[in-house]
């Protein structure tokens, strides 16, 4: 277990978390601007959850040898993974079981202190409908792929949890 403990206390592990989130954000922008697929408000919220994963990785990279920094990074990672899975699951439900009574908003509801859609509209402004199913790969929708991604983040978090908080011997 000491090799995994050392890995958790290194910048590489946290950098990989941040990098994987950046790759997911770039893929989302590729779908939006190259493939011309309009993101819905739930897609934008999923992007924010991925942004949380990036921030968790950056927090962990600050000083991964300090227990408190790893702890804050782990909590951010867990919250982002669970929240992202919940959002992707909700979006998947809207796409699989469309209903005129269960629709998403056209406008994101960010807190007034953090209006991401105003600060960076090219990334965080929705232009699509949640019930649209614009893309699939291997018969799996984008929302379902994101559920898989967030589940993987959650499993990796579980693997990293004990070695990250357990003292070195």
Backbone as a printed PyTorch tensor [residue, N CA C, xyz], in Angstrom:
tensor([[[  0.8260,  -1.1950,   0.0000],
         [  0.0000,   0.0000,   0.0000],
         [  0.8660,   1.2530,   0.0000]],

        [[  2.1270,   1.1550,   0.3530],
         [  2.9590,   2.3470,   0.4480],
         [  3.1980,   3.0060,  -0.9150]],

        [[  3.2360,   2.2280,  -1.9890],
         [  3.4080,   2.8280,  -3.3150],
         [  2.1990,   3.6860,  -3.6670]],

        [[  1.0030,   3.2130,  -3.3390],
         [ -0.2030,   3.9870,  -3.5930],
         [ -0.2690,   5.2060,  -2.6680]],

        [[  0.2100,   5.0460,  -1.4450],
         [  0.2540,   6.1870,  -0.5270],
         [  1.1890,   7.2740,  -1.0690]],

        [[  2.3270,   6.8700,  -1.5760],
         [  3.2710,   7.8330,  -2.1460],
         [  2.6890,   8.4900,  -3.3920]],

        [[  1.9980,   7.7000,  -4.2090],
         [  1.3650,   8.2430,  -5.4140],
         [  0.3300,   9.3010,  -5.0430]],

        [[ -0.4650,   9.0520,  -4.0040],
         [ -1.4830,  10.0060,  -3.5530],
         [ -0.8780,  11.2880,  -3.0190]],

        [[  0.3520,  11.1990,  -2.5570],
         [  1.0320,  12.3590,  -1.9760],
         [  1.9150,  13.0830,  -2.9950]],

        [[  1.8210,  12.6720,  -4.2350],
         [  2.5980,  13.3120,  -5.2910],
         [  1.7370,  14.1900,  -6.1720]],

        [[  2.3670,  15.1170,  -6.8260],
         [  1.6300,  16.0340,  -7.7130],
         [  1.1090,  15.3220,  -8.9550]],

        [[  1.7630,  14.2290,  -9.3560],
         [  1.3450,  13.5320, -10.5700],
         [ -0.0910,  13.0320, -10.4590]],

        [[ -0.4530,  12.4240,  -9.3390],
         [ -1.8060,  11.8870,  -9.1920],
         [ -2.8520,  12.9960,  -9.3000]],

        [[ -2.6080,  14.0960,  -8.6320],
         [ -3.5510,  15.2080,  -8.6580],
         [ -3.5350,  15.9100, -10.0230]],

        [[ -2.3670,  15.9580, -10.6410],
         [ -2.2640,  16.5310, -11.9810],
         [ -3.0380,  15.7110, -13.0020]],

        [[ -3.0100,  14.3870, -12.8480],
         [ -3.7820,  13.5240, -13.7510],
         [ -5.2840,  13.7660, -13.5950]],

        [[ -5.7190,  13.9830, -12.3640],
         [ -7.1310,  14.3020, -12.1320],
         [ -7.5000,  15.6020, -12.8440]],

        [[ -6.6880,  16.6360, -12.6580],
         [ -6.9590,  17.9250, -13.3050],
         [ -6.8930,  17.7940, -14.8280]],

        [[ -5.8910,  17.0900, -15.3220],
         [ -5.7320,  16.9230, -16.7670],
         [ -6.9060,  16.1690, -17.3790]],

        [[ -7.3830,  15.1340, -16.7030],
         [ -8.5250,  14.3920, -17.2460],
         [ -9.7590,  15.2810, -17.3320]],

        [[ -9.9350,  16.1620, -16.3500],
         [-11.0460,  17.1030, -16.4050],
         [-10.9030,  18.1010, -17.5410]],

        [[ -9.6730,  18.5740, -17.7630],
         [ -9.4240,  19.4980, -18.8790],
         [ -9.7330,  18.8070, -20.2040]],

        [[ -9.3470,  17.5510, -20.3260],
         [ -9.6350,  16.7990, -21.5600],
         [-11.1440,  16.6820, -21.7650]],

        [[-11.8910,  16.3840, -20.6990],
         [-13.3510,  16.3070, -20.8330],
         [-13.9450,  17.6450, -21.2440]],

        [[-13.4430,  18.7380, -20.6820],
         [-13.9370,  20.0650, -21.0680],
         [-13.6190,  20.3640, -22.5380]],

        [[-12.4250,  19.9850, -22.9760],
         [-12.0570,  20.2020, -24.3750],
         [-12.9250,  19.3680, -25.3090]],

        [[-13.2370,  18.1510, -24.9070],
         [-14.1280,  17.3050, -25.7090],
         [-15.5070,  17.9550, -25.8030]],

        [[-15.9970,  18.4990, -24.6910],
         [-17.2910,  19.1820, -24.7020],
         [-17.2730,  20.3640, -25.6660]],

        [[-16.1820,  21.1250, -25.6520],
         [-16.0750,  22.2570, -26.5770],
         [-15.9320,  21.7920, -28.0270]],

        [[-15.2770,  20.6590, -28.2350],
         [-15.1990,  20.0660, -29.5740],
         [-16.6040,  19.7300, -30.0800]],

        [[-17.4000,  19.0890, -29.2270],
         [-18.7760,  18.7570, -29.6150],
         [-19.5770,  20.0180, -29.9060]],

        [[-19.3570,  21.0550, -29.1080],
         [-20.1250,  22.2820, -29.2790],
         [-19.7160,  23.0590, -30.5240]],

        [[-18.4150,  23.2560, -30.7260],
         [-17.9820,  24.1600, -31.7870],
         [-17.5570,  23.4750, -33.0750]],

        [[-17.0630,  22.2710, -33.0200],
         [-16.6380,  21.5670, -34.2350],
         [-17.7760,  20.7080, -34.7860]],

        [[-18.4460,  19.9560, -33.9030],
         [-19.5480,  19.1020, -34.3410],
         [-20.8840,  19.8400, -34.3380]],

        [[-20.8870,  21.0910, -33.8570],
         [-22.0670,  21.9580, -33.8480],
         [-23.2420,  21.3550, -33.0720]],

        [[-22.9540,  20.7680, -31.9040],
         [-23.9940,  20.2280, -31.0320],
         [-24.2240,  21.2280, -29.8970]],

        [[-25.4280,  21.7410, -29.8150],
         [-25.7410,  22.7850, -28.8380],
         [-25.9130,  22.1830, -27.4430]],

        [[-25.1970,  22.7210, -26.4550],
         [-25.3370,  22.1980, -25.0880],
         [-26.6010,  22.7420, -24.4070]],

        [[-27.2690,  21.8710, -23.6730],
         [-28.4360,  22.2980, -22.9040],
         [-27.9730,  22.7760, -21.5270]],

        [[-28.8920,  23.2570, -20.7230],
         [-28.5260,  23.7790, -19.4150],
         [-27.9660,  22.6650, -18.5220]],

        [[-28.4830,  21.4480, -18.6470],
         [-27.9530,  20.3320, -17.8490],
         [-26.5270,  19.9970, -18.2950]],

        [[-26.2670,  20.1020, -19.5910],
         [-24.9000,  19.8860, -20.1020],
         [-23.9460,  20.9160, -19.4940]],

        [[-24.4240,  22.1370, -19.3720],
         [-23.6160,  23.1980, -18.7830],
         [-23.3370,  22.8890, -17.3090]],

        [[-24.3430,  22.4060, -16.6060],
         [-24.1310,  22.0250, -15.2020],
         [-23.1370,  20.8700, -15.0830]],

        [[-23.1940,  19.9300, -16.0260],
         [-22.2180,  18.8390, -16.0340],
         [-20.8150,  19.4080, -16.2520]],

        [[-20.7030,  20.4030, -17.1180],
         [-19.4020,  21.0540, -17.3230],
         [-18.8890,  21.6790, -16.0280]],

        [[-19.7900,  22.2360, -15.2440],
         [-19.3820,  22.8280, -13.9680],
         [-18.8950,  21.7320, -13.0140]],

        [[-19.5600,  20.5730, -13.0300],
         [-19.0980,  19.4570, -12.1960],
         [-17.7040,  19.0040, -12.6290]],

        [[-17.4540,  18.9840, -13.9280],
         [-16.1180,  18.6370, -14.4300],
         [-15.1240,  19.7180, -14.0180]],

        [[-15.5530,  20.9680, -14.0500],
         [-14.6990,  22.0570, -13.5610],
         [-14.3390,  21.8360, -12.0910]],

        [[-15.2810,  21.3100, -11.3170],
         [-15.0030,  20.9670,  -9.9240],
         [-13.9190,  19.9090,  -9.8070]],

        [[-13.9090,  18.9460, -10.7210],
         [-12.8520,  17.9280, -10.7270],
         [-11.4970,  18.5570, -11.0500]],

        [[-11.4960,  19.4850, -11.9930],
         [-10.2530,  20.1860, -12.3370],
         [ -9.7430,  20.9510, -11.1210]],

        [[-10.6430,  21.6750, -10.4610],
         [-10.2420,  22.4390,  -9.2710],
         [ -9.7650,  21.5120,  -8.1570]],

        [[-10.4070,  20.3480,  -7.9940],
         [ -9.9620,  19.3820,  -6.9810],
         [ -8.5320,  18.9370,  -7.2760]],

        [[ -8.2470,  18.6760,  -8.5540],
         [ -6.8880,  18.2980,  -8.9360],
         [ -5.8910,  19.4120,  -8.6820]],

        [[ -6.2830,  20.6320,  -8.9910],
         [ -5.3870,  21.7730,  -8.7630],
         [ -5.1580,  22.0160,  -7.2740]],

        [[ -6.1990,  21.8410,  -6.4760],
         [ -6.0430,  21.9790,  -5.0250],
         [ -5.0530,  20.9390,  -4.5170]],

        [[ -5.2410,  19.6830,  -4.9420],
         [ -4.3410,  18.6230,  -4.5130],
         [ -2.9080,  18.8490,  -4.9560]],

        [[ -2.7300,  19.4850,  -6.1080],
         [ -1.3830,  19.7500,  -6.6220],
         [ -0.6550,  20.8280,  -5.8190]],

        [[ -1.4010,  21.6830,  -5.1330],
         [ -0.7690,  22.7860,  -4.4050],
         [  0.2960,  22.2900,  -3.4310]],

        [[ -0.0880,  21.3620,  -2.5850],
         [  0.8390,  20.8170,  -1.5810],
         [  0.3300,  19.4250,  -1.1790]],

        [[  0.5150,  18.4410,  -2.0620],
         [ -0.0800,  17.1200,  -1.8250],
         [  0.4900,  16.3750,  -0.6240]],

        [[  1.5920,  16.8260,  -0.0830],
         [  2.1540,  16.1550,   1.0900],
         [  1.4240,  16.5400,   2.3830]],

        [[  0.7020,  17.6630,   2.3620],
         [ -0.0550,  18.0920,   3.5270],
         [ -1.4180,  17.3950,   3.5630]],

        [[ -1.7390,  16.8110,   4.6910],
         [ -2.9690,  16.0560,   4.8530],
         [ -4.1970,  16.9170,   4.5800]],

        [[ -4.2280,  18.1270,   5.0760],
         [ -5.4010,  18.9880,   4.9340],
         [ -5.6490,  19.3550,   3.4730]],

        [[ -4.5900,  19.5640,   2.7080],
         [ -4.7390,  19.8920,   1.2860],
         [ -5.3060,  18.6870,   0.5400]],

        [[ -4.7770,  17.5010,   0.8280],
         [ -5.3150,  16.2780,   0.2110],
         [ -6.7800,  16.0890,   0.5970]],

        [[ -7.1030,  16.3620,   1.8640],
         [ -8.4730,  16.2010,   2.3370],
         [ -9.4280,  17.1340,   1.5930]],

        [[ -9.0530,  18.3950,   1.4520],
         [ -9.8990,  19.3540,   0.7210],
         [-10.0360,  18.9170,  -0.7390]],

        [[ -8.9450,  18.4630,  -1.3450],
         [ -9.0040,  17.9560,  -2.7150],
         [ -9.9110,  16.7380,  -2.8300]],

        [[ -9.8190,  15.8360,  -1.8590],
         [-10.6630,  14.6300,  -1.8750],
         [-12.1410,  14.9730,  -1.7160]],

        [[-12.4430,  15.9120,  -0.8290],
         [-13.8410,  16.3090,  -0.6420],
         [-14.3810,  16.9610,  -1.9210]],

        [[-13.5910,  17.8410,  -2.5280],
         [-14.0030,  18.4850,  -3.7830],
         [-14.2160,  17.4490,  -4.8770]],

        [[-13.3230,  16.4800,  -4.9430],
         [-13.4030,  15.3990,  -5.9210],
         [-14.6790,  14.6010,  -5.7130]],

        [[-14.9660,  14.2200,  -4.4760],
         [-16.1600,  13.4190,  -4.1750],
         [-17.4380,  14.1800,  -4.5130]],

        [[-17.5100,  15.4380,  -4.0880],
         [-18.7040,  16.2420,  -4.3510],
         [-18.9140,  16.4000,  -5.8530]],

        [[-17.8630,  16.6950,  -6.5880],
         [-17.9720,  16.8800,  -8.0330],
         [-18.3830,  15.5930,  -8.7290]],

        [[-17.8370,  14.4660,  -8.3010],
         [-18.1730,  13.1810,  -8.9190],
         [-19.6310,  12.8060,  -8.6780]],

        [[-20.0620,  12.9340,  -7.4430],
         [-21.4490,  12.5670,  -7.1060],
         [-22.4310,  13.5240,  -7.7650]],

        [[-22.1390,  14.8160,  -7.6770],
         [-23.0200,  15.8130,  -8.2800],
         [-23.0730,  15.6370,  -9.8010]],

        [[-21.9120,  15.4080, -10.4180],
         [-21.8750,  15.1980, -11.8600],
         [-22.6520,  13.9530, -12.2770]],

        [[-22.5140,  12.8760, -11.5150],
         [-23.2660,  11.6550, -11.8250],
         [-24.7640,  11.9140, -11.7140]],

        [[-25.1540,  12.6230, -10.6660],
         [-26.5780,  12.9240, -10.4810],
         [-27.1230,  13.7720, -11.6330]],

        [[-26.3590,  14.7740, -12.0550],
         [-26.7870,  15.6290, -13.1720],
         [-26.8900,  14.8450, -14.4700]],

        [[-25.8670,  14.0290, -14.7500],
         [-25.8780,  13.2340, -15.9770],
         [-27.0300,  12.2310, -15.9560]],

        [[-27.3130,  11.6750, -14.7960],
         [-28.4310,  10.7350, -14.6590],
         [-29.7660,  11.4370, -14.9010]],

        [[-29.9000,  12.6370, -14.3520],
         [-31.1130,  13.4350, -14.5610],
         [-31.2910,  13.7790, -16.0390]],

        [[-30.2150,  14.1740, -16.6910],
         [-30.2620,  14.4850, -18.1180],
         [-30.6210,  13.2420, -18.9170]],

        [[-30.0240,  12.1150, -18.5670],
         [-30.3380,  10.8700, -19.2500],
         [-31.8250,  10.5440, -19.1110]],

        [[-32.3710,  10.7520, -17.9240],
         [-33.7930,  10.4870, -17.7110],
         [-34.6550,  11.3910, -18.5870]],

        [[-34.2690,  12.6480, -18.7260],
         [-35.0230,  13.5700, -19.5920],
         [-34.9780,  13.1250, -21.0540]],

        [[-33.8480,  12.5420, -21.4640],
         [-33.7060,  12.1240, -22.8530],
         [-34.3860,  10.7850, -23.1230]],

        [[-34.3170,   9.8760, -22.1690],
         [-34.8920,   8.5430, -22.3610],
         [-36.3970,   8.5610, -22.1570]],

        [[-36.8730,   9.3640, -21.2110],
         [-38.3060,   9.4640, -20.9010],
         [-38.7700,  10.9010, -21.0820]],

        [[-38.8060,  11.4020, -22.3230],
         [-39.1910,  12.8040, -22.5110],
         [-40.6350,  13.0490, -22.0730]],

        [[-40.8220,  14.1780, -21.4370],
         [-42.1540,  14.5560, -20.9690],
         [-42.3010,  16.0640, -21.1160]],

        [[-43.4630,  16.5190, -21.5720],
         [-43.6560,  17.9710, -21.6790],
         [-43.7070,  18.6450, -20.3090]],

        [[-43.8850,  17.8490, -19.2490],
         [-43.9730,  18.4110, -17.9070],
         [-42.6280,  18.4310, -17.1910]],

        [[-41.6800,  17.6260, -17.6650],
         [-40.3460,  17.5620, -17.0470],
         [-39.3190,  18.0640, -18.0510]],

        [[-39.1540,  19.3710, -18.0800],
         [-38.1970,  19.9740, -19.0010],
         [-37.1840,  20.7750, -18.2010]],

        [[-36.0920,  21.0890, -18.8500],
         [-35.0910,  21.9040, -18.1570],
         [-35.2520,  23.3630, -18.5740]],

        [[-34.6440,  24.2130, -17.8170],
         [-34.7000,  25.6520, -18.0600],
         [-33.8590,  26.0120, -19.2870]],

        [[-34.1490,  27.1660, -19.8590],
         [-33.3340,  27.6730, -20.9610],
         [-32.1590,  28.4890, -20.4410]],

        [[-32.2230,  28.8780, -19.1820],
         [-31.2030,  29.7380, -18.6090],
         [-30.5730,  29.0590, -17.3900]],

        [[-29.2540,  29.0950, -17.3030],
         [-28.6230,  28.4880, -16.1240],
         [-28.8920,  29.3290, -14.8860]],

        [[-28.9850,  28.6650, -13.7680],
         [-29.2540,  29.3530, -12.5020],
         [-28.0040,  29.2980, -11.6320]],

        [[-27.0070,  30.0880, -12.0280],
         [-25.7860,  30.1740, -11.2460],
         [-25.9830,  31.1800, -10.1200]],

        [[-25.2540,  31.0130,  -9.0230],
         [-25.3680,  32.0030,  -7.9450],
         [-24.9120,  33.3780,  -8.4240]],

        [[-25.4530,  34.4150,  -7.8050],
         [-25.1380,  35.7850,  -8.2360],
         [-23.6560,  36.1200,  -8.0840]],

        [[-22.9630,  35.4540,  -7.1460],
         [-21.5380,  35.7320,  -6.9600],
         [-20.6640,  34.9860,  -7.9750]],

        [[-21.2650,  34.0970,  -8.7770],
         [-20.4840,  33.3250,  -9.7390],
         [-21.2810,  33.0960, -11.0350]],

        [[-21.6050,  34.1630, -11.7650],
         [-22.3900,  34.0110, -12.9910],
         [-21.5100,  33.5220, -14.1620]],

        [[-21.2270,  32.2290, -14.1700],
         [-20.3170,  31.6830, -15.1850],
         [-20.8020,  31.9500, -16.6030]],

        [[-22.1100,  31.9400, -16.8150],
         [-22.6500,  32.1930, -18.1490],
         [-22.4150,  33.6280, -18.6040]],

        [[-22.2240,  34.5420, -17.6680],
         [-21.9150,  35.9390, -18.0000],
         [-20.4090,  36.1030, -18.1760]],

        [[-19.6410,  35.4800, -17.2970],
         [-18.1930,  35.5950, -17.3490],
         [-17.5950,  34.9090, -18.5760]],

        [[-18.1170,  33.7400, -18.9160],
         [-17.5630,  32.9640, -20.0250],
         [-18.7010,  32.3040, -20.8180]],

        [[-19.4640,  33.1210, -21.5610],
         [-20.6380,  32.5820, -22.2570],
         [-20.2950,  31.5550, -23.3400]],

        [[-19.1140,  31.6270, -23.9020],
         [-18.7500,  30.6590, -24.9470],
         [-18.6240,  29.2470, -24.3990]],

        [[-18.4750,  29.1040, -23.0940],
         [-18.3450,  27.7860, -22.4630],
         [-19.5760,  27.4430, -21.6330]],

        [[-20.1650,  28.4200, -20.9520],
         [-21.2040,  28.1360, -19.9740],
         [-22.5850,  28.6930, -20.3190]],

        [[-22.8180,  29.0150, -21.5820],
         [-24.1410,  29.4980, -21.9730],
         [-24.8580,  28.4050, -22.7700]],

        [[-26.0340,  27.9450, -22.2870],
         [-26.7470,  26.8800, -22.9850],
         [-27.4800,  27.3890, -24.2210]],

        [[-27.5030,  26.5620, -25.2500],
         [-28.2120,  26.9210, -26.4790],
         [-29.0790,  25.7760, -26.9900]],

        [[-29.0690,  24.6400, -26.3010],
         [-29.8270,  23.4690, -26.7560],
         [-30.9310,  23.0860, -25.7960]],

        [[-31.6310,  22.0220, -26.1550],
         [-32.7250,  21.4980, -25.3460],
         [-32.2890,  20.1990, -24.6670]],

        [[-32.6970,  20.0110, -23.4230],
         [-32.3010,  18.8230, -22.6620],
         [-32.8740,  17.5320, -23.2390]],

        [[-34.0370,  17.6020, -23.8280],
         [-34.6760,  16.3820, -24.3360],
         [-34.0830,  15.9120, -25.6660]],

        [[-33.2780,  16.7610, -26.3220],
         [-32.6280,  16.3580, -27.5780],
         [-31.5780,  15.2930, -27.3020]],

        [[-31.4440,  14.3700, -28.2300],
         [-30.4260,  13.3250, -28.1360],
         [-29.5600,  13.4360, -29.3920]],

        [[-28.6270,  14.4090, -29.4060],
         [-27.9240,  14.7340, -30.6430],
         [-26.7840,  13.7880, -31.0200]],

        [[-26.2810,  12.9920, -30.0890],
         [-25.0850,  12.2040, -30.3720],
         [-25.1020,  10.9130, -29.5600]],

        [[-24.7200,   9.8240, -30.2080],
         [-24.5140,   8.5580, -29.5070],
         [-23.2820,   7.8860, -30.0960]],

        [[-22.6810,   7.0550, -29.2930],
         [-21.5630,   6.2330, -29.7430],
         [-21.7470,   4.8670, -29.1020]],

        [[-21.7220,   3.8220, -29.9130],
         [-21.9940,   2.4620, -29.4570],
         [-23.3750,   2.3830, -28.8040]],

        [[-24.3170,   3.1280, -29.3500],
         [-25.6970,   3.2030, -28.8520],
         [-25.7980,   3.7680, -27.4340]],

        [[-24.7920,   4.5150, -27.0140],
         [-24.7790,   5.1370, -25.6890],
         [-24.7360,   6.6510, -25.8820]],

        [[-25.6440,   7.3470, -25.2180],
         [-25.7230,   8.8050, -25.3830],
         [-24.6060,   9.5010, -24.6100]],

        [[-24.4610,  10.7840, -24.8900],
         [-23.4440,  11.5830, -24.2130],
         [-23.7060,  11.6210, -22.7040]],

        [[-24.9720,  11.7510, -22.3030],
         [-25.3050,  11.7680, -20.8730],
         [-24.9220,  10.4420, -20.2220]],

        [[-25.1680,   9.3420, -20.9190],
         [-24.8110,   8.0310, -20.3740],
         [-23.3000,   7.8640, -20.2880]],

        [[-22.5650,   8.3760, -21.2760],
         [-21.1000,   8.3220, -21.2010],
         [-20.5990,   9.1380, -20.0140]],

        [[-21.2460,  10.2660, -19.7670],
         [-20.8230,  11.0780, -18.6190],
         [-21.1420,  10.3780, -17.2970]],

        [[-22.2410,   9.6240, -17.2660],
         [-22.5250,   8.8220, -16.0670],
         [-21.3900,   7.8180, -15.8430]],

        [[-20.9250,   7.1990, -16.9210],
         [-19.8030,   6.2550, -16.8270],
         [-18.5510,   6.9800, -16.3320]],

        [[-18.2700,   8.1410, -16.9110],
         [-17.0780,   8.9110, -16.5020],
         [-17.1290,   9.2620, -15.0220]],

        [[-18.2600,   9.7850, -14.5620],
         [-18.3620,  10.1710, -13.1560],
         [-18.3200,   8.9510, -12.2370]],

        [[-18.8620,   7.8300, -12.6910],
         [-18.7700,   6.6020, -11.8910],
         [-17.3110,   6.1580, -11.7720]],

        [[-16.5560,   6.2770, -12.8610],
         [-15.1280,   5.9360, -12.8240],
         [-14.3840,   6.8770, -11.8720]],

        [[-14.6950,   8.1720, -11.9410],
         [-14.0890,   9.1170, -11.0010],
         [-14.4030,   8.7080,  -9.5590]],

        [[-15.6310,   8.2630,  -9.3220],
         [-16.0160,   7.8390,  -7.9820],
         [-15.2670,   6.5970,  -7.5260]],

        [[-15.1020,   5.6340,  -8.4180],
         [-14.3660,   4.4090,  -8.0650],
         [-12.9010,   4.7290,  -7.7800]],

        [[-12.3050,   5.5620,  -8.6210],
         [-10.9080,   5.9410,  -8.3910],
         [-10.7820,   6.7080,  -7.0700]],

        [[-11.7710,   7.5540,  -6.7720],
         [-11.7650,   8.2660,  -5.4930],
         [-11.7690,   7.2780,  -4.3300]],

        [[-12.6080,   6.2470,  -4.4400],
         [-12.6590,   5.2300,  -3.3750],
         [-11.3150,   4.5220,  -3.2090]],

        [[-10.6630,   4.2480,  -4.3370],
         [ -9.3520,   3.5900,  -4.2890],
         [ -8.3150,   4.4990,  -3.6360]],

        [[ -8.4090,   5.7930,  -3.9020],
         [ -7.4200,   6.7510,  -3.3990],
         [ -7.7060,   7.2310,  -1.9850]],

        [[ -8.9080,   7.0370,  -1.4890],
         [ -9.3000,   7.6070,  -0.2040],
         [ -8.4250,   7.1260,   0.9510]],

        [[ -8.3660,   5.8300,   1.1730],
         [ -7.6160,   5.3130,   2.3290],
         [ -6.1250,   5.6310,   2.2200]],

        [[ -5.4820,   5.3770,   1.0740],
         [ -4.0520,   5.7230,   0.9970],
         [ -3.7780,   7.2180,   1.1630]],

        [[ -4.7420,   8.0490,   0.8010],
         [ -4.5290,   9.5030,   0.9160],
         [ -4.5880,   9.9810,   2.3560]],

        [[ -5.4320,   9.3600,   3.1650],
         [ -5.5890,   9.8510,   4.5380],
         [ -4.8000,   9.0230,   5.5550]],

        [[ -4.3650,   7.8430,   5.1510],
         [ -3.6110,   6.9830,   6.0510],
         [ -2.1800,   7.5140,   6.2240]],

        [[ -1.7120,   7.6270,   7.4660],
         [ -0.3540,   8.1360,   7.6680],
         [  0.7040,   7.1790,   7.0940]],

        [[  1.7870,   7.7560,   6.6020],
         [  2.9080,   6.9420,   6.1150],
         [  3.6260,   6.2920,   7.2900]],

        [[  4.1070,   5.0910,   7.0600],
         [  4.8640,   4.4010,   8.1280],
         [  6.2790,   4.1750,   7.7090]]])
